[in-house]
Coordinates of C-alpha atoms in Angstrom, one line a residue:
X1 CA -2.3 -83.4 6.0
X2 CA -5.0 -85.1 8.2
X3 CA -4.0 -85.0 12.1
X4 CA -5.9 -84.3 15.2
X5 CA -2.5 -83.2 16.9
X6 CA -2.3 -80.0 18.8
X7 CA 0.3 -77.9 16.8
X8 CA 0.0 -75.9 13.7
X9 CA 3.0 -75.0 11.5
X10 CA 2.6 -72.1 8.9
X11 CA 4.9 -69.2 7.9
X12 CA 6.2 -70.0 4.2
X13 CA 4.2 -67.3 2.5
X14 CA 5.1 -65.7 -0.8
X15 CA 6.0 -62.7 0.7
X16 CA 9.7 -61.6 1.6
X17 CA 8.9 -59.9 5.1
X18 CA 11.4 -60.4 8.0
X19 CA 9.1 -62.8 9.6
X20 CA 9.3 -65.3 6.7
X21 CA 10.7 -68.8 7.8
X22 CA 12.6 -71.1 5.4
X23 CA 11.5 -74.6 4.7
X24 CA 14.1 -76.3 7.0
X25 CA 13.2 -73.8 10.0
X26 CA 9.6 -74.7 9.7
X27 CA 10.3 -78.6 9.6
X28 CA 12.4 -78.2 12.7
X29 CA 10.0 -76.1 14.7
X30 CA 7.1 -78.7 13.8
X31 CA 9.3 -81.5 14.8
X32 CA 10.7 -79.9 18.0
X33 CA 6.9 -78.6 18.9
X34 CA 5.5 -82.2 18.3
X35 CA 8.3 -83.7 20.7
X36 CA 7.8 -80.9 23.6
X37 CA 3.9 -80.4 23.4
X38 CA 2.5 -83.8 22.4
X39 CA 5.1 -86.3 23.1
X40 CA 6.3 -84.8 26.5
X41 CA 9.8 -85.0 25.8
X42 CA 12.2 -82.6 27.8
X43 CA 14.2 -79.7 26.0
X44 CA 17.4 -81.7 27.0
X45 CA 16.1 -84.9 25.2
X46 CA 15.0 -82.9 22.2
X47 CA 18.3 -81.1 22.2
X48 CA 20.2 -84.6 22.3
X49 CA 17.9 -85.9 19.4
X50 CA 18.5 -83.0 17.1
X51 CA 22.4 -82.4 18.2
X52 CA 21.7 -78.7 19.1
X53 CA 21.8 -77.1 22.7
X54 CA 18.7 -77.0 25.0
X55 CA 18.9 -73.3 24.8
X56 CA 18.6 -73.5 20.8
X57 CA 15.4 -75.8 21.6
X58 CA 13.7 -73.2 24.0
X59 CA 14.5 -70.4 21.3
X60 CA 12.8 -72.7 18.6
X61 CA 9.7 -73.4 20.9
X62 CA 9.6 -69.6 22.0
X63 CA 9.7 -68.5 18.4
X64 CA 6.9 -71.0 17.5
X65 CA 4.7 -69.2 20.2
X66 CA 5.7 -65.7 19.3
X67 CA 5.1 -66.4 15.6
X68 CA 1.7 -68.2 16.1
X69 CA 2.9 -71.5 14.9
X70 CA 1.7 -73.5 17.7
X71 CA -2.4 -74.2 17.3
X72 CA -4.6 -76.8 17.1
X73 CA -3.0 -79.2 14.8
X74 CA 0.2 -79.8 12.7
X75 CA -0.2 -77.6 9.5
X76 CA 2.5 -76.6 7.4
X77 CA 2.2 -75.0 4.0
X78 CA 0.2 -77.5 1.7
X79 CA 3.4 -78.5 -0.5
X80 CA 5.7 -79.5 2.5
X81 CA 5.0 -82.8 4.4
X82 CA 6.6 -82.2 7.9
X83 CA 6.1 -85.9 9.0
X84 CA 7.8 -87.6 6.1
X85 CA 10.6 -85.0 6.2
X86 CA 11.2 -85.5 9.9
X87 CA 11.0 -89.3 9.3
X88 CA 13.4 -89.1 6.4
X89 CA 15.9 -86.9 8.4
X90 CA 16.1 -89.5 11.3
X91 CA 16.2 -92.3 8.9
X92 CA 19.5 -91.2 7.1
X93 CA 20.8 -89.0 9.8
X94 CA 20.6 -85.9 7.5
X95 CA 21.0 -82.2 8.7
X96 CA 17.8 -81.3 6.8
X97 CA 15.2 -83.4 4.7
X98 CA 12.4 -81.2 3.1
X99 CA 9.7 -83.5 1.5
X100 CA 7.3 -81.7 -1.0
X101 CA 4.0 -83.1 -2.0
X102 CA 3.8 -84.7 -5.5
X103 CA 0.7 -84.2 -7.6
X104 CA -0.7 -87.8 -8.1
X105 CA -0.4 -87.2 -12.0
X106 CA 3.4 -86.4 -11.5
X107 CA 4.6 -89.3 -9.4
X108 CA 6.9 -90.8 -11.8
X109 CA 8.3 -87.6 -13.1
X110 CA 12.0 -87.3 -12.2
X111 CA 12.6 -84.1 -10.2
X112 CA 9.3 -82.2 -10.5
X113 CA 10.0 -78.4 -10.8
X114 CA 8.5 -77.5 -7.5
X115 CA 11.5 -79.2 -6.0
X116 CA 13.6 -76.3 -7.4
X117 CA 11.2 -73.9 -5.8
X118 CA 11.5 -75.5 -2.4
X119 CA 15.3 -75.8 -2.8
X120 CA 15.6 -72.2 -3.7
X121 CA 14.0 -71.2 -0.2
X122 CA 16.3 -73.6 1.6
X123 CA 19.3 -72.1 -0.1
X124 CA 18.1 -68.7 0.9
X125 CA 18.1 -70.0 4.4
X126 CA 21.4 -71.8 4.5
X127 CA 23.8 -69.6 2.7
X128 CA 25.4 -66.9 4.9
X129 CA 27.3 -63.9 3.7
X130 CA 30.7 -64.5 2.6
X131 CA 30.0 -68.3 1.7
X132 CA 31.1 -70.0 -1.5
X133 CA 28.1 -71.8 -3.1
X134 CA 28.8 -74.5 -5.5
X135 CA 26.3 -75.7 -8.2
X136 CA 26.7 -78.9 -10.0
X137 CA 25.0 -79.7 -13.3
X138 CA 21.7 -80.8 -13.2
X139 CA 17.9 -80.1 -14.3
X140 CA 17.1 -79.7 -10.6
X141 CA 19.8 -77.2 -9.8
X142 CA 18.8 -75.3 -12.8
X143 CA 15.2 -75.0 -11.6
X144 CA 16.3 -74.1 -8.5
X145 CA 18.6 -71.2 -9.9
X146 CA 15.7 -70.0 -11.7
X147 CA 13.4 -69.8 -8.8
X148 CA 15.8 -68.0 -6.3
X149 CA 14.7 -64.7 -5.2
X150 CA 17.1 -64.1 -2.1
X151 CA 20.5 -64.9 -1.4
X152 CA 23.1 -63.3 0.9
X153 CA 26.3 -61.9 -0.7
X154 CA 28.4 -65.1 -1.5
X155 CA 30.6 -66.1 -4.4
X156 CA 29.1 -69.0 -6.7
X157 CA 31.1 -71.6 -8.5
X158 CA 30.4 -74.2 -10.9
X159 CA 31.2 -77.8 -9.9
X160 CA 30.9 -79.7 -13.0
X161 CA 31.4 -79.2 -16.6
X162 CA 28.0 -79.0 -18.8
X163 CA 26.1 -81.7 -20.4
X164 CA 26.5 -80.2 -23.7
X165 CA 28.9 -77.2 -24.4
X166 CA 26.5 -75.9 -27.1
X167 CA 23.9 -75.6 -24.4
X168 CA 25.8 -73.9 -21.7
X169 CA 24.5 -70.7 -21.7
X170 CA 20.8 -72.2 -21.0
X171 CA 22.0 -74.7 -18.4
X172 CA 24.5 -74.8 -15.5
X173 CA 26.4 -71.8 -16.7
X174 CA 23.4 -69.5 -16.6
X175 CA 22.5 -71.1 -13.1
X176 CA 25.6 -70.0 -11.8
X177 CA 25.3 -66.6 -13.4
X178 CA 21.5 -66.4 -12.1
X179 CA 22.7 -67.2 -8.5
X180 CA 25.7 -64.7 -8.5
X181 CA 23.2 -62.0 -10.0
X182 CA 20.8 -62.5 -7.0
X183 CA 23.4 -62.6 -4.3
X184 CA 25.4 -59.9 -5.9
X185 CA 28.7 -61.9 -5.5
X186 CA 31.3 -63.0 -7.9
X187 CA 30.3 -66.0 -10.6
X188 CA 32.8 -68.6 -11.9
X189 CA 31.3 -70.8 -14.3
X190 CA 32.8 -73.5 -16.5
X191 CA 32.8 -73.5 -20.1
X192 CA 33.8 -77.2 -20.8
X193 CA 32.0 -80.5 -21.4
X194 CA 31.3 -82.8 -18.2
X195 CA 32.6 -85.8 -20.3
X196 CA 35.8 -85.8 -22.4
X197 CA 36.8 -88.5 -24.7
X198 CA 40.0 -89.7 -22.4
X199 CA 41.9 -88.7 -19.2
X200 CA 44.6 -86.8 -20.9
X201 CA 42.0 -84.4 -22.7
X202 CA 40.3 -83.8 -19.3
X203 CA 43.8 -82.6 -17.6
X204 CA 44.5 -80.4 -20.5
X205 CA 41.1 -78.6 -19.9
X206 CA 41.5 -78.7 -16.1
X207 CA 44.7 -76.5 -16.6
X208 CA 43.1 -73.9 -18.8
X209 CA 43.2 -70.3 -16.9
X210 CA 39.2 -69.9 -16.3
X211 CA 38.6 -73.6 -15.5
X212 CA 41.6 -73.7 -13.2
X213 CA 40.4 -70.6 -11.5
X214 CA 36.9 -72.3 -10.9
X215 CA 38.7 -75.4 -9.6
X216 CA 40.6 -73.4 -7.1
X217 CA 37.4 -72.7 -5.4
X218 CA 36.5 -76.2 -5.0
X219 CA 38.0 -76.5 -1.4
X220 CA 36.6 -73.3 -0.2
X221 CA 32.9 -74.3 -1.1
X222 CA 30.9 -74.0 2.1
X223 CA 27.3 -75.0 0.5
X224 CA 26.8 -77.2 -2.5
X225 CA 23.8 -78.0 -4.4
X226 CA 23.9 -81.3 -6.3
X227 CA 21.6 -83.6 -8.5
X228 CA 21.2 -87.3 -8.3
X229 CA 20.8 -89.6 -11.7
X230 CA 19.3 -93.1 -12.0
X231 CA 21.3 -95.5 -14.4
X232 CA 18.8 -95.4 -17.2
X233 CA 18.0 -93.4 -20.1
X234 CA 16.9 -89.7 -19.8
X235 CA 17.3 -89.8 -15.8
X236 CA 21.3 -89.7 -15.9
X237 CA 23.5 -87.1 -17.7
X238 CA 26.4 -89.5 -17.6
X239 CA 24.3 -92.5 -18.6
X240 CA 23.2 -90.5 -21.7
X241 CA 26.8 -89.4 -22.5
X242 CA 28.3 -92.9 -22.9
X243 CA 28.6 -95.5 -25.6
X244 CA 26.4 -98.4 -25.3
X245 CA 29.6 -100.4 -24.6
X246 CA 30.6 -98.3 -22.0
X247 CA 26.9 -98.3 -20.2
X248 CA 27.2 -102.1 -20.3
X249 CA 30.6 -101.9 -18.6
X250 CA 29.6 -99.8 -15.7
X251 CA 26.2 -101.7 -15.5
X252 CA 28.2 -104.9 -15.0
X253 CA 30.0 -103.2 -12.0
X254 CA 26.7 -102.6 -10.3
X255 CA 25.9 -99.0 -10.9
X256 CA 22.7 -97.7 -9.4
X257 CA 23.3 -94.1 -9.2
X258 CA 25.4 -91.1 -10.3
X259 CA 26.0 -87.8 -8.8
X260 CA 28.1 -84.9 -10.4
X261 CA 29.7 -87.8 -12.9
X262 CA 30.6 -90.1 -9.8
X263 CA 29.1 -93.7 -10.0
X264 CA 27.6 -95.5 -6.9
X265 CA 26.4 -99.0 -6.2
X266 CA 23.2 -99.6 -4.3
X267 CA 25.3 -99.7 -1.1
X268 CA 26.8 -96.2 -1.8
X269 CA 30.0 -97.5 -2.6
X270 CA 31.8 -95.7 -5.4
X271 CA 32.5 -97.5 -8.4
X272 CA 34.2 -97.0 -12.1
X273 CA 36.7 -94.4 -10.7
X274 CA 38.4 -94.4 -14.2
X275 CA 35.4 -92.3 -15.3
X276 CA 36.2 -89.8 -13.0
X277 CA 39.4 -89.0 -14.8
X278 CA 37.5 -88.2 -17.9
X279 CA 35.4 -85.7 -16.3
X280 CA 35.6 -82.1 -15.5
X281 CA 33.9 -82.3 -11.9
X282 CA 34.4 -81.6 -8.2
X283 CA 36.2 -84.7 -6.7
X284 CA 34.3 -87.0 -4.1
X285 CA 36.7 -86.1 -1.4
X286 CA 36.1 -82.4 -1.6
X287 CA 32.5 -83.0 -1.5
X288 CA 33.0 -85.0 1.7
X289 CA 34.7 -81.9 3.2
X290 CA 31.9 -79.4 2.3
X291 CA 29.9 -78.7 5.3
X292 CA 26.6 -78.5 3.9
X293 CA 26.0 -80.6 0.5
X294 CA 22.1 -80.4 -0.7
X295 CA 20.8 -82.9 -3.1
X296 CA 17.5 -81.9 -5.0
X297 CA 16.2 -85.3 -6.6
X298 CA 12.5 -86.9 -6.4
X299 CA 10.0 -89.2 -8.3
X300 CA 9.7 -92.9 -8.3
X301 CA 12.4 -93.6 -10.9
X302 CA 14.9 -91.8 -8.9
X303 CA 14.1 -93.2 -5.6
X304 CA 16.4 -96.2 -5.6
X305 CA 19.3 -93.7 -6.8
X306 CA 18.8 -91.5 -4.3
X307 CA 18.9 -94.1 -1.4
X308 CA 22.3 -95.1 -2.8
X309 CA 23.7 -91.7 -2.8
X310 CA 22.5 -91.1 0.4
X311 CA 24.3 -94.1 1.7
X312 CA 27.5 -92.7 0.3
X313 CA 27.6 -90.1 3.1
X314 CA 28.4 -87.2 0.8
X315 CA 25.1 -85.6 1.1
X316 CA 24.0 -83.6 4.2
X317 CA 20.4 -82.4 3.2
X318 CA 17.9 -83.3 0.7
X319 CA 15.0 -81.9 -1.1
X320 CA 12.6 -84.7 -2.4
X321 CA 8.9 -85.5 -2.9
X322 CA 6.5 -87.8 -1.5
X323 CA 6.6 -90.2 -4.3
X324 CA 10.7 -90.9 -3.6
X325 CA 10.3 -90.5 0.4
X326 CA 7.7 -93.4 0.3
X327 CA 10.3 -95.5 -1.1
X328 CA 13.2 -94.0 1.0
X329 CA 11.5 -94.6 4.5
X330 CA 11.1 -98.4 3.5
X331 CA 14.4 -99.2 1.4
X332 CA 16.0 -102.1 3.3
X333 CA 18.4 -101.8 6.5
X334 CA 18.7 -98.4 7.7
X335 CA 22.0 -96.6 6.7
X336 CA 24.7 -95.3 8.7
X337 CA 24.2 -91.5 9.8
X338 CA 25.2 -89.2 7.0
X339 CA 26.2 -86.4 9.5
X340 CA 29.3 -88.5 10.2
X341 CA 30.5 -88.1 6.5
X342 CA 31.5 -91.8 6.7
X343 CA 33.8 -92.9 4.1
X344 CA 32.6 -96.4 3.5
X345 CA 35.1 -97.1 0.4
X346 CA 37.9 -95.1 1.0
X347 CA 36.8 -92.5 -1.6

């Protein structure tokens, strides 16, 4: 990033020392330091903007000095874009937004694998000992789980069924097992398809012992990790699982995005609720009560879908890339803050 500003931020090294800072800490330290040292804002003003105490602001600024983060220019690790991250956080009222640089040749690739690596670092920062971590189906969450190298002791539960029961061992089930292995906690996978032929079959599966046990943890989840899909082939798991007639039906309702088998229009309103009755998945009202819901999604082809899901108020934090971020920062009227967890459609 080219800048003449008088702050530099570094520290996201490949090592695992106690001095290592996570991506959200780095982005927040850069933003607060910029406000204080370059824009002349007081600690009270910064505290009001970020929703923390002035004492927290003082500690962050002190840490920036102690760890040699404040230098001549704003300089985060090459893969993180601090300015876009801060702007995206403010625009959508997110708790954390981490924007990763996208290689030019991969701008149109949905969910570049480096998103999973950064999300793994973010989860290591957000999850505390004793938490319940929920993982929904998605390529990005699978990449994230594969990149995990640190998690405090926690319980890990699967939030959705799988795309194909025959590939469960290589997909979300394995992601849950991997996260539990890293944390040393218990794993609660779900060996069932995400989408069933009808509501009765889905209800019968939910009552099975193993699946019911996982469902019991849904109201205990403290941090969730989800993926977002656009309504087009190869970019939405649900889209690919439906018949042509069903796709046309939901398209006629204005579907713009899906997350954890729930459909949303461009304004973030949930539509096609009948589909949810056929799915093995966490409910939207349960997602809304989870303190931290991290979405991992990027690429130009997913940008509009990301915007739609963020407008739903279900997501509190986002890991994305510059390709999607550039769209999100200019996408229509600014949405309502997600931190309020507003329920625009009574979900």
